[in-house]
Coordinates of C-alpha atoms (C1' of nucleotides) in Angstrom, one line a residue:
Chain E
M145 CA 13.8 99.7 5.2
N146 CA 17.0 101.7 5.7
A147 CA 15.8 105.2 4.8
Q148 CA 19.0 106.8 5.9
T149 CA 21.5 105.2 3.6
N150 CA 21.0 105.9 -0.1
T151 CA 21.4 102.3 -1.3
V152 CA 19.4 99.8 -3.2
S153 CA 17.9 97.5 -0.6
S154 CA 17.0 94.7 -3.1
V155 CA 20.7 94.6 -4.1
E156 CA 21.6 94.4 -0.4
K157 CA 19.3 91.5 0.0
A158 CA 20.9 89.7 -3.0
L159 CA 24.3 90.3 -1.4
D160 CA 23.0 88.9 1.9
V161 CA 22.0 85.8 0.0
I162 CA 25.4 85.5 -1.6
E163 CA 27.1 86.0 1.8
L164 CA 24.9 83.4 3.4
L165 CA 25.8 80.9 0.7
R166 CA 29.4 81.9 1.2
E167 CA 29.1 80.9 4.8
S168 CA 26.8 77.9 4.6
G169 CA 28.4 76.5 1.4
T170 CA 25.0 75.3 0.4
A171 CA 21.5 76.3 1.6
R172 CA 17.9 75.4 0.8
L173 CA 15.3 78.0 -0.1
S174 CA 13.5 77.7 3.2
T175 CA 16.8 78.0 5.1
V176 CA 17.7 81.2 3.2
A177 CA 14.2 82.7 3.8
R178 CA 14.4 81.9 7.5
D179 CA 18.0 83.0 8.1
L180 CA 17.6 86.3 6.2
D181 CA 14.1 87.0 7.5
L182 CA 12.5 87.0 4.1
S183 CA 9.3 85.5 2.9
K184 CA 9.7 82.4 0.9
S185 CA 8.6 84.2 -2.3
T186 CA 11.2 86.9 -1.9
A187 CA 14.0 84.4 -1.2
H188 CA 12.8 82.4 -4.2
R189 CA 12.8 85.4 -6.5
H190 CA 16.3 86.4 -5.4
L191 CA 17.8 83.0 -5.8
K192 CA 16.2 82.5 -9.2
T193 CA 17.5 85.9 -10.3
L194 CA 21.1 84.9 -9.3
E195 CA 20.7 81.5 -10.8
Q196 CA 19.4 82.8 -14.2
R197 CA 22.4 85.0 -14.4
G198 CA 24.7 82.2 -13.6
Y199 CA 25.9 83.2 -10.2
V200 CA 24.2 80.5 -8.3
V201 CA 23.5 76.8 -9.0
D202 CA 20.6 74.7 -7.8
T203 CA 22.0 71.4 -6.6
D204 CA 20.5 68.4 -4.8
D205 CA 21.8 69.8 -1.5
G206 CA 20.3 73.2 -2.2
Y207 CA 21.6 76.4 -3.7
A208 CA 25.3 77.2 -3.9
L209 CA 27.5 79.9 -5.3
S210 CA 28.7 79.1 -8.9
L211 CA 32.1 79.1 -10.4
Q212 CA 31.2 82.4 -12.0
F213 CA 32.8 83.9 -9.0
L214 CA 36.1 82.1 -9.8
D215 CA 36.1 84.1 -13.1
L216 CA 35.5 87.4 -11.4
G217 CA 38.0 86.6 -8.7
E218 CA 40.7 85.7 -11.1
F219 CA 40.0 88.8 -13.1
T220 CA 40.4 91.0 -10.1
R221 CA 43.9 89.7 -9.6
T222 CA 45.1 89.7 -13.2
R223 CA 43.6 93.0 -14.1
N224 CA 46.5 94.9 -12.7
P225 CA 49.7 93.9 -14.5
A226 CA 51.7 95.0 -11.4
Y227 CA 50.0 92.2 -9.5
Q228 CA 51.2 89.6 -11.9
L229 CA 54.8 90.8 -11.6
A230 CA 54.4 90.8 -7.9
M231 CA 53.2 87.2 -8.0
E232 CA 56.3 86.2 -9.8
K233 CA 58.4 87.8 -7.1
V234 CA 56.5 86.0 -4.4
D235 CA 57.4 82.7 -6.1
E236 CA 61.0 83.7 -6.2
L237 CA 61.0 84.8 -2.5
A238 CA 59.4 81.5 -1.4
R239 CA 61.8 79.5 -3.4
R240 CA 64.9 81.4 -2.1
T241 CA 63.8 81.4 1.6
D242 CA 61.9 78.2 1.8
E243 CA 59.4 80.1 3.9
R244 CA 56.1 81.5 3.0
A245 CA 55.9 84.7 0.9
Q246 CA 52.9 86.7 0.0
F247 CA 51.7 89.8 -1.8
M248 CA 48.9 91.8 -0.2
V249 CA 46.9 94.9 -1.1
E250 CA 45.0 97.4 0.9
E251 CA 41.3 97.6 0.2
H252 CA 38.6 99.2 2.2
G253 CA 41.1 99.6 5.0
R254 CA 42.0 96.0 5.3
A255 CA 44.9 94.0 4.0
V256 CA 43.9 91.4 1.4
Y257 CA 45.9 88.3 0.3
V258 CA 46.3 88.5 -3.4
Y259 CA 48.8 85.7 -3.7
R260 CA 50.8 83.5 -1.4
K261 CA 53.4 80.8 -2.0
T262 CA 54.8 78.4 0.6
G263 CA 58.3 77.2 0.3
N264 CA 59.3 73.6 1.0
H265 CA 59.2 74.1 4.8
A266 CA 55.5 74.8 4.3
V267 CA 53.6 76.0 7.4
K268 CA 50.0 75.1 7.4
A269 CA 48.3 78.4 6.9
D270 CA 44.7 79.6 7.3
S271 CA 45.2 82.3 4.8
F272 CA 44.0 82.0 1.2
P273 CA 43.6 84.4 -1.8
G274 CA 41.0 87.0 -1.0
K275 CA 41.3 86.7 2.8
R276 CA 41.2 90.0 4.6
V277 CA 43.1 90.7 7.8
P278 CA 43.6 93.9 9.8
V279 CA 46.3 96.1 8.3
H280 CA 47.9 96.8 11.6
A281 CA 48.3 93.0 12.3
S282 CA 50.3 92.0 9.2
A283 CA 53.8 92.8 8.0
A284 CA 52.7 93.7 4.5
G285 CA 49.8 95.8 6.0
L286 CA 52.1 97.8 8.3
A287 CA 54.5 98.4 5.4
I288 CA 51.6 99.7 3.3
L289 CA 50.4 101.9 6.1
S290 CA 53.9 103.4 6.5
K291 CA 53.7 104.8 2.9
L292 CA 50.1 106.1 3.0
P293 CA 49.4 109.7 3.9
D294 CA 48.6 110.2 7.5
S295 CA 45.0 111.2 6.7
R296 CA 44.4 107.9 5.1
V297 CA 45.8 106.1 8.1
E298 CA 43.6 108.1 10.4
A299 CA 40.5 107.2 8.2
I300 CA 41.4 103.5 8.4
L301 CA 41.8 103.7 12.2
A302 CA 38.5 105.4 12.5
Q303 CA 36.8 102.8 10.4
H304 CA 38.4 99.6 11.8
G305 CA 40.1 100.5 15.1
L306 CA 43.0 98.4 16.4
E307 CA 41.6 95.0 17.1
A308 CA 43.9 92.6 18.9
L309 CA 44.4 89.2 17.3
T310 CA 47.1 88.1 19.8
S311 CA 48.6 89.6 23.0
K312 CA 51.3 91.0 20.8
T313 CA 49.1 92.9 18.3
I314 CA 49.6 96.7 18.3
T315 CA 46.5 98.1 19.9
D316 CA 47.7 101.5 20.9
R317 CA 47.3 104.4 18.5
D318 CA 50.5 106.2 19.4
E319 CA 52.4 102.9 19.4
L320 CA 51.2 102.3 15.9
F321 CA 52.4 105.7 14.6
A322 CA 55.8 105.2 16.3
E323 CA 56.1 101.8 14.6
L324 CA 55.2 103.4 11.2
E325 CA 57.9 106.0 11.7
C326 CA 60.3 103.2 12.6
I327 CA 59.4 101.3 9.4
R328 CA 60.0 104.4 7.3
E329 CA 63.5 104.7 8.8
R330 CA 64.3 101.0 8.5
G331 CA 62.7 100.6 5.1
Y332 CA 60.8 97.4 6.0
S333 CA 58.3 96.3 8.6
I334 CA 58.3 93.5 11.2
N335 CA 55.3 91.7 12.5
D336 CA 56.3 89.8 15.6
Q337 CA 53.4 87.4 16.4
G338 CA 50.9 90.2 15.9
T339 CA 48.7 87.9 13.7
I340 CA 49.3 84.5 15.1
E341 CA 51.2 83.4 18.2
G342 CA 54.5 82.0 17.1
L343 CA 54.6 83.5 13.7
R344 CA 57.0 86.3 12.6
A345 CA 57.2 88.2 9.3
V346 CA 59.1 90.9 7.6
G347 CA 57.3 93.1 5.0
A348 CA 58.0 95.9 2.5
A349 CA 55.7 98.2 0.6
V350 CA 55.6 98.3 -3.2
T351 CA 55.0 101.6 -4.9
D352 CA 54.7 102.8 -8.4
A353 CA 56.8 105.5 -10.1
D354 CA 54.8 108.3 -8.5
G355 CA 55.2 106.8 -5.0
T356 CA 51.6 105.6 -4.9
V357 CA 51.3 102.4 -2.9
I358 CA 50.4 99.3 -4.9
G359 CA 50.7 96.7 -2.2
G360 CA 53.2 94.9 0.0
L361 CA 55.4 91.9 0.0
S362 CA 56.2 89.8 3.1
I363 CA 58.0 86.7 4.2
S364 CA 56.7 84.8 7.2
G365 CA 57.6 81.8 9.2
P366 CA 57.7 80.2 12.6
I367 CA 59.6 82.0 15.3
N368 CA 62.2 79.2 15.6
R369 CA 63.3 79.8 12.0
M370 CA 62.7 83.5 12.0
R371 CA 65.5 84.8 14.2
G372 CA 69.2 85.7 14.4
E373 CA 71.0 86.7 11.3
R374 CA 68.4 85.2 8.9
F375 CA 65.6 87.3 10.4
E376 CA 67.7 90.4 11.0
E377 CA 69.8 90.6 7.9
E378 CA 69.2 88.0 5.2
F379 CA 65.5 88.2 4.9
P380 CA 65.2 91.9 5.1
S381 CA 67.8 92.4 2.4
L382 CA 66.3 89.7 0.2
L383 CA 62.9 91.4 0.6
L384 CA 64.2 94.9 -0.1
G385 CA 66.1 93.6 -3.2
A386 CA 63.0 91.9 -4.5
T387 CA 60.8 95.0 -3.8
N388 CA 63.3 97.2 -5.6
E389 CA 63.4 95.0 -8.7
L390 CA 59.7 94.7 -8.7
E391 CA 59.2 98.4 -8.6
L392 CA 61.6 98.8 -11.5
N393 CA 59.7 96.1 -13.5
I394 CA 56.5 97.8 -12.8
A395 CA 57.8 101.2 -13.8
Y396 CA 59.5 100.1 -17.0
Q397 CA 57.4 97.2 -18.1
Chain M
M94 CA 10.6 96.2 -16.9
N95 CA 10.6 92.5 -17.7
A96 CA 7.1 91.5 -16.5
Q97 CA 7.4 88.0 -17.9
T98 CA 10.3 86.7 -15.9
N99 CA 9.9 86.6 -12.2
T100 CA 13.2 88.2 -11.2
V101 CA 14.3 91.2 -9.2
S102 CA 15.2 93.8 -11.7
S103 CA 17.3 95.9 -9.4
V104 CA 19.5 92.9 -8.7
E105 CA 19.8 92.4 -12.5
K106 CA 20.9 96.0 -12.8
A107 CA 23.5 95.5 -10.1
L108 CA 24.8 92.4 -12.0
D109 CA 24.9 94.4 -15.2
V110 CA 27.1 96.9 -13.3
I111 CA 29.4 94.1 -12.1
E112 CA 29.6 92.6 -15.6
L113 CA 30.4 96.0 -17.1
L114 CA 33.2 96.4 -14.7
R115 CA 34.4 92.9 -15.4
E116 CA 34.6 93.9 -19.1
S117 CA 36.0 97.4 -18.8
G118 CA 38.3 96.8 -15.9
T119 CA 37.5 100.2 -14.6
A120 CA 34.7 102.6 -15.4
R121 CA 33.5 106.0 -14.3
L122 CA 30.0 106.8 -13.0
S123 CA 29.0 108.6 -16.2
T124 CA 30.3 105.8 -18.4
V125 CA 28.3 103.2 -16.4
A126 CA 25.2 105.3 -16.6
R127 CA 25.5 105.8 -20.4
D128 CA 26.5 102.2 -21.2
L129 CA 23.7 100.6 -19.1
D130 CA 21.1 103.2 -20.0
L131 CA 20.6 104.3 -16.4
S132 CA 20.2 107.8 -15.0
K133 CA 23.2 109.1 -13.2
S134 CA 21.4 108.9 -9.9
T135 CA 20.5 105.2 -10.4
A136 CA 24.0 104.2 -11.5
H137 CA 25.4 106.1 -8.5
R138 CA 23.1 104.4 -6.1
H139 CA 24.0 101.0 -7.4
L140 CA 27.8 101.7 -7.4
K141 CA 27.6 103.0 -3.9
T142 CA 25.6 100.0 -2.7
L143 CA 28.3 97.7 -4.1
E144 CA 31.0 99.8 -2.7
Q145 CA 29.6 100.0 0.8
R146 CA 29.3 96.2 0.8
G147 CA 32.9 95.9 -0.3
Y148 CA 32.4 94.5 -3.8
V149 CA 33.6 97.6 -5.6
V150 CA 36.4 100.1 -5.1
D151 CA 36.4 103.7 -6.1
T152 CA 39.8 104.5 -7.6
D153 CA 41.3 107.4 -9.4
D154 CA 40.5 105.7 -12.7
G155 CA 36.9 105.1 -11.7
Y156 CA 35.1 102.2 -10.2
A157 CA 36.5 98.6 -10.2
L158 CA 35.6 95.2 -8.9
S159 CA 37.2 94.6 -5.5
L160 CA 39.3 91.6 -4.4
Q161 CA 36.2 90.5 -2.5
F162 CA 35.5 88.4 -5.5
L163 CA 38.8 86.7 -5.1
D164 CA 37.5 85.4 -1.8
L165 CA 34.3 84.2 -3.2
G166 CA 36.0 82.6 -6.2
E167 CA 38.5 80.8 -4.1
F168 CA 35.7 79.6 -1.9
T169 CA 33.8 78.1 -4.8
R170 CA 36.7 76.0 -5.7
T171 CA 37.7 74.9 -2.2
R172 CA 34.2 74.2 -1.0
N173 CA 34.0 70.8 -2.6
P174 CA 36.7 68.6 -1.2
A175 CA 36.7 66.5 -4.3
Y176 CA 37.9 69.6 -6.2
Q177 CA 40.9 69.8 -4.0
L178 CA 41.8 66.2 -4.6
A179 CA 41.3 66.7 -8.3
M180 CA 43.7 69.7 -8.2
E181 CA 46.4 67.5 -6.8
K182 CA 45.9 65.0 -9.5
V183 CA 46.2 67.8 -12.1
D184 CA 49.5 68.7 -10.7
E185 CA 50.6 65.1 -10.9
L186 CA 49.5 64.7 -14.5
A187 CA 51.2 67.9 -15.6
R188 CA 54.4 66.8 -13.9
R189 CA 54.3 63.3 -15.4
T190 CA 53.4 64.3 -19.0
D191 CA 55.1 67.7 -19.1
E192 CA 52.0 68.9 -20.9
R193 CA 49.1 70.9 -19.7
A194 CA 46.5 69.2 -17.5
Q195 CA 43.2 70.6 -16.2
F196 CA 40.1 69.9 -14.2
M197 CA 36.8 71.1 -15.4
V198 CA 33.3 71.1 -14.1
E199 CA 29.9 71.4 -15.9
E200 CA 27.8 74.3 -14.8
H201 CA 24.8 75.9 -16.5
G202 CA 25.6 73.7 -19.5
R203 CA 29.1 74.9 -20.0
A204 CA 32.5 73.5 -19.0
V205 CA 34.3 75.7 -16.5
Y206 CA 38.1 75.5 -15.8
V207 CA 38.5 74.9 -12.1
Y208 CA 42.2 74.4 -12.1
R209 CA 44.9 74.0 -14.7
K210 CA 48.6 73.3 -14.5
T211 CA 51.2 73.5 -17.3
G212 CA 54.1 71.2 -17.4
N213 CA 57.6 72.4 -18.3
H214 CA 56.8 72.4 -22.0
A215 CA 54.3 75.1 -21.2
V216 CA 52.0 76.2 -24.1
K217 CA 50.8 79.7 -23.7
A218 CA 47.1 79.3 -22.9
D219 CA 44.2 81.7 -23.0
S220 CA 42.4 79.7 -20.4
F221 CA 42.2 80.6 -16.7
P222 CA 40.3 79.5 -13.7
G223 CA 36.6 80.4 -14.1
K224 CA 36.7 80.5 -17.9
R225 CA 33.8 78.8 -19.6
V226 CA 33.9 77.0 -22.8
P227 CA 31.3 75.0 -24.7
V228 CA 31.0 71.4 -23.4
H229 CA 31.1 69.9 -26.9
A230 CA 34.4 71.6 -27.7
S231 CA 36.6 70.4 -24.9
A232 CA 37.9 67.0 -24.0
A233 CA 36.8 67.2 -20.4
G234 CA 33.4 68.6 -21.4
L235 CA 32.8 65.7 -23.8
A236 CA 33.8 63.2 -21.2
I237 CA 31.4 64.8 -18.7
L238 CA 28.6 64.7 -21.3
S239 CA 29.2 61.0 -22.0
K240 CA 28.2 60.3 -18.4
L241 CA 25.2 62.5 -18.1
P242 CA 21.7 61.2 -18.7
D243 CA 20.5 61.8 -22.2
S244 CA 17.8 64.2 -21.0
R245 CA 20.5 66.4 -19.5
V246 CA 22.5 66.4 -22.7
E247 CA 19.4 67.3 -24.7
A248 CA 18.7 70.2 -22.3
I249 CA 22.2 71.5 -22.7
L250 CA 22.0 71.3 -26.5
A251 CA 18.7 73.1 -26.5
Q252 CA 20.2 75.9 -24.4
H253 CA 23.6 76.4 -26.0
G254 CA 23.5 74.6 -29.4
L255 CA 26.7 73.4 -31.0
E256 CA 28.7 76.5 -31.8
A257 CA 31.8 75.9 -33.9
L258 CA 35.1 77.2 -32.5
T259 CA 37.2 75.8 -35.3
S260 CA 36.5 73.9 -38.5
K261 CA 37.0 70.6 -36.5
T262 CA 34.4 71.4 -33.8
I263 CA 31.5 68.9 -33.6
T264 CA 28.5 70.8 -34.8
D265 CA 26.2 68.0 -35.8
R266 CA 23.8 66.6 -33.3
D267 CA 24.0 63.0 -34.4
E268 CA 27.7 63.2 -34.7
L269 CA 27.9 64.3 -31.1
F270 CA 25.7 61.5 -29.9
A271 CA 27.8 59.0 -31.9
E272 CA 31.0 60.5 -30.3
L273 CA 29.5 60.2 -26.8
E274 CA 28.8 56.5 -27.5
C275 CA 32.3 56.1 -28.7
I276 CA 33.7 57.8 -25.5
R277 CA 31.6 55.4 -23.3
E278 CA 33.1 52.4 -25.1
R279 CA 36.7 53.7 -25.1
G280 CA 36.5 55.1 -21.5
Y281 CA 38.0 58.4 -22.4
S282 CA 37.4 61.3 -24.8
I283 CA 39.5 62.9 -27.5
N284 CA 39.3 66.5 -28.6
D285 CA 41.1 66.9 -31.8
Q286 CA 41.5 70.6 -32.5
G287 CA 37.9 71.2 -31.6
T288 CA 38.7 74.2 -29.4
I289 CA 41.9 75.6 -30.9
E290 CA 43.5 74.7 -34.2
G291 CA 46.6 72.7 -33.5
L292 CA 45.6 71.6 -30.0
R293 CA 44.7 68.1 -29.1
A294 CA 43.5 66.7 -25.8
V295 CA 42.3 63.5 -24.1
G296 CA 39.8 63.6 -21.2
A297 CA 38.0 61.5 -18.7
A298 CA 35.0 62.1 -16.5
V299 CA 35.3 61.9 -12.7
T300 CA 32.3 60.4 -10.9
D301 CA 31.5 59.9 -7.2
A302 CA 30.5 56.6 -5.6
D303 CA 26.9 56.8 -7.0
G304 CA 28.1 57.5 -10.5
T305 CA 27.1 61.1 -10.4
V306 CA 29.5 63.2 -12.5
I307 CA 31.7 65.6 -10.5
G308 CA 33.9 66.9 -13.4
G309 CA 36.5 65.9 -15.9
L310 CA 40.3 65.7 -16.1
S311 CA 42.1 66.3 -19.4
I312 CA 45.6 66.5 -20.8
S313 CA 46.2 68.8 -23.7
G314 CA 49.1 69.8 -25.9
P315 CA 50.2 70.8 -29.4
I316 CA 49.5 68.3 -32.2
N317 CA 53.2 67.7 -32.9
R318 CA 53.6 66.3 -29.4
M319 CA 50.2 64.7 -29.1
R320 CA 50.4 61.8 -31.5
G321 CA 51.6 58.2 -32.0
E322 CA 52.0 56.0 -29.0
R323 CA 52.1 58.9 -26.5
F324 CA 48.7 60.1 -27.6
E325 CA 47.1 56.8 -28.3
E326 CA 48.4 54.7 -25.4
E327 CA 50.5 56.5 -22.8
F328 CA 48.3 59.5 -22.1
P329 CA 45.0 57.7 -22.1
S330 CA 46.2 55.1 -19.7
L331 CA 47.9 57.7 -17.4
L332 CA 44.6 59.7 -17.5
L333 CA 42.5 56.7 -16.7
G334 CA 44.8 55.6 -13.9
A335 CA 44.7 59.1 -12.4
T336 CA 40.9 59.2 -12.7
N337 CA 40.5 55.9 -11.1
E338 CA 42.7 56.8 -8.1
L339 CA 41.0 60.1 -7.8
E340 CA 37.6 58.5 -7.7
L341 CA 38.8 56.2 -4.9
N342 CA 40.2 59.1 -3.0
I343 CA 36.9 60.9 -3.3
A344 CA 34.9 57.9 -2.3
Y345 CA 37.0 56.9 0.7
Q346 CA 38.4 60.1 1.9
Chain J
dA253 C1' 43.4 133.8 -11.2
dT254 C1' 38.8 133.2 -13.4
dT255 C1' 35.5 131.1 -16.1
dC256 C1' 33.3 127.3 -18.0
dA257 C1' 32.1 122.5 -18.8
dA258 C1' 31.8 118.1 -17.3
dA259 C1' 31.4 114.8 -13.6
dG260 C1' 29.7 113.5 -9.4
dT261 C1' 26.3 113.9 -5.4
dT262 C1' 21.9 114.7 -3.2
dC263 C1' 16.9 115.5 -3.0
dC264 C1' 12.1 114.6 -4.0
dG265 C1' 7.6 113.3 -6.0
dT266 C1' 5.8 109.6 -8.7
dA267 C1' 5.1 105.1 -10.8
dT268 C1' 6.7 100.8 -10.6
dA269 C1' 8.0 96.6 -9.1
dA270 C1' 9.4 94.3 -4.8
dC271 C1' 7.2 92.4 -1.2
dG272 C1' 4.4 89.1 1.8
dG273 C1' 0.4 86.2 2.1
dG274 C1' -1.8 82.6 0.5
dA275 C1' -3.0 78.9 -2.7
dC276 C1' -1.4 75.2 -5.2
dG277 C1' 1.6 71.3 -6.4
dA278 C1' 5.5 68.2 -5.5
dA279 C1' 8.2 65.5 -2.8
dT280 C1' 9.3 63.0 1.4
dA281 C1' 8.3 60.7 5.6
dG282 C1' 5.6 58.2 8.8
Chain N
dC182 C1' -2.3 56.6 2.2
dT183 C1' -2.0 60.6 4.8
dA184 C1' 0.5 64.4 6.7
dT185 C1' 4.0 67.5 6.6
dT186 C1' 7.5 70.1 4.7
dC187 C1' 9.4 72.3 0.7
dG188 C1' 9.2 74.8 -3.5
dT189 C1' 6.6 77.5 -7.0
dC190 C1' 3.3 80.9 -8.6
dC191 C1' -0.1 84.6 -8.4
dC192 C1' -2.0 88.9 -6.8
dG193 C1' -3.1 93.2 -4.3
dT194 C1' -0.7 96.6 -1.6
dT195 C1' 2.7 99.6 -0.4
dA196 C1' 7.4 100.5 0.0
dT197 C1' 11.1 101.9 -2.8
dA198 C1' 13.7 102.3 -7.0
dC199 C1' 13.6 105.4 -10.4
dG200 C1' 14.6 109.8 -13.3
dG201 C1' 14.7 114.6 -13.3
dA202 C1' 16.5 118.6 -11.5
dA203 C1' 19.2 121.3 -8.4
dC204 C1' 23.5 121.6 -6.4
dT205 C1' 28.6 120.8 -5.6
dT206 C1' 33.0 119.5 -7.0
dT207 C1' 36.6 118.8 -10.2
dG208 C1' 39.6 120.1 -13.6
dA209 C1' 40.7 122.3 -18.1
dA210 C1' 41.3 126.2 -20.7
dT211 C1' 42.3 130.9 -21.3

DNA sequence: ATTCAAAGTTCCGTATAACGGGACGAATAG
DNA sequence: CTATTCGTCCCGTTATACGGAACTTTGAAT
């Protein structure tokens, strides 16, 4: 099929099935076959393989992904002890600010939500653990970028470009590098409605003892509460304090 | 390879790789090849396929599962709106009892933790979302079994048997069926140290409007706090009340 | 610095097993 | 009761997944 790439195409088909089920929630054999352009027998064989191994369940409404993925997902975020410490800090930040706090990690050139906690003034959010957003359009992502070697930043840009999510998203290459420089000087990042209109955030990168980036913490909230002294002084210093403590915890755990 | 079963063996290999990474946390190409008895080129092709699709990351310490699984895992537990309602009830139960509460679901003949919340008197637990335990050795699992058709129970027994986790685990077939009958009469299940020595729990099944089992709620705690009036009256009635409300919420949401 | 060993990547010919088509059986609807 | 759709199974063909080997890179040791 794809002679160029040196991959296992049956595995790709299986992943296509998984992703289809991820999108549809539930799907019948014939639907899977049609949507993925496979013969019924092939779709059947793939679904049964995944089912036998416990990754798919066959319900009355069709096939669906099983909770096996919950185990794998939970594993990916507890594997790294630094993530667990970061999660505790997120709780603390959310409690102290009453806004939303989150910990994100860069993976495959995108920023992934690892953990998120909303304070009492909860803002309905469309983010959830595992969700991926462009690095250049999130406070944590920008903070992470600012501590990555330039070559890495270039590679990410080449792969994903600078998609605009709102009219305020950074879409210019030079502007991005200027902003990263700014973040390095300031020590923290600002995302002013770059992800969602009306939402502002401050972020800071978390590094280990060698200076390698682990992820980024951020605090976000609606523009009417994210301004003035709170936004310019209180939150940044809270965030930097939390990041600092976290880095110490990680280094000397 | 396995001519009997009608499965896709390349996909099985890929799943082997995923499961190896789940166990090892991180593994190098040569390790993967050796452990799974694959040639280096095959292991390489599989790892790169998974990496290209975003399911694996190539770090300094070797390959590891990516946070893509966090997205899939989170999806499996939010897909079903009933699960979300159940999670809210778990929070309520944990708060009101100050013990640990959980919601579990039966899948592939095993009981899976979907969500768990520990009250203030937190007991360190080895359970986590996605973890699978034998149905016959958990309060929620037993409650679920009691509402499944006998044929289904038989099938589960045939597949998994009655493994003993402690000296108190039900290991006798007849004893299990007697216990299930008992649960039906009582309306809730009791797990007296069947999972872990010193841990007791009460559980109840959650069904939808047609009587189809959705999952099970349970409250668990150390034996010194799970006894007397609390264990025999208060918790069961709290649990049954919560289950009842939950079923109404699910039916008329 | 230089050498050596181990790990990782790429290429290629061969044998296998993944594929689609079709036949059969089951379930649902008209 | 018939017709249609859906799911399962089987089989011959061919694409492709495989292992071996050559090559490159990494990094450890001297």
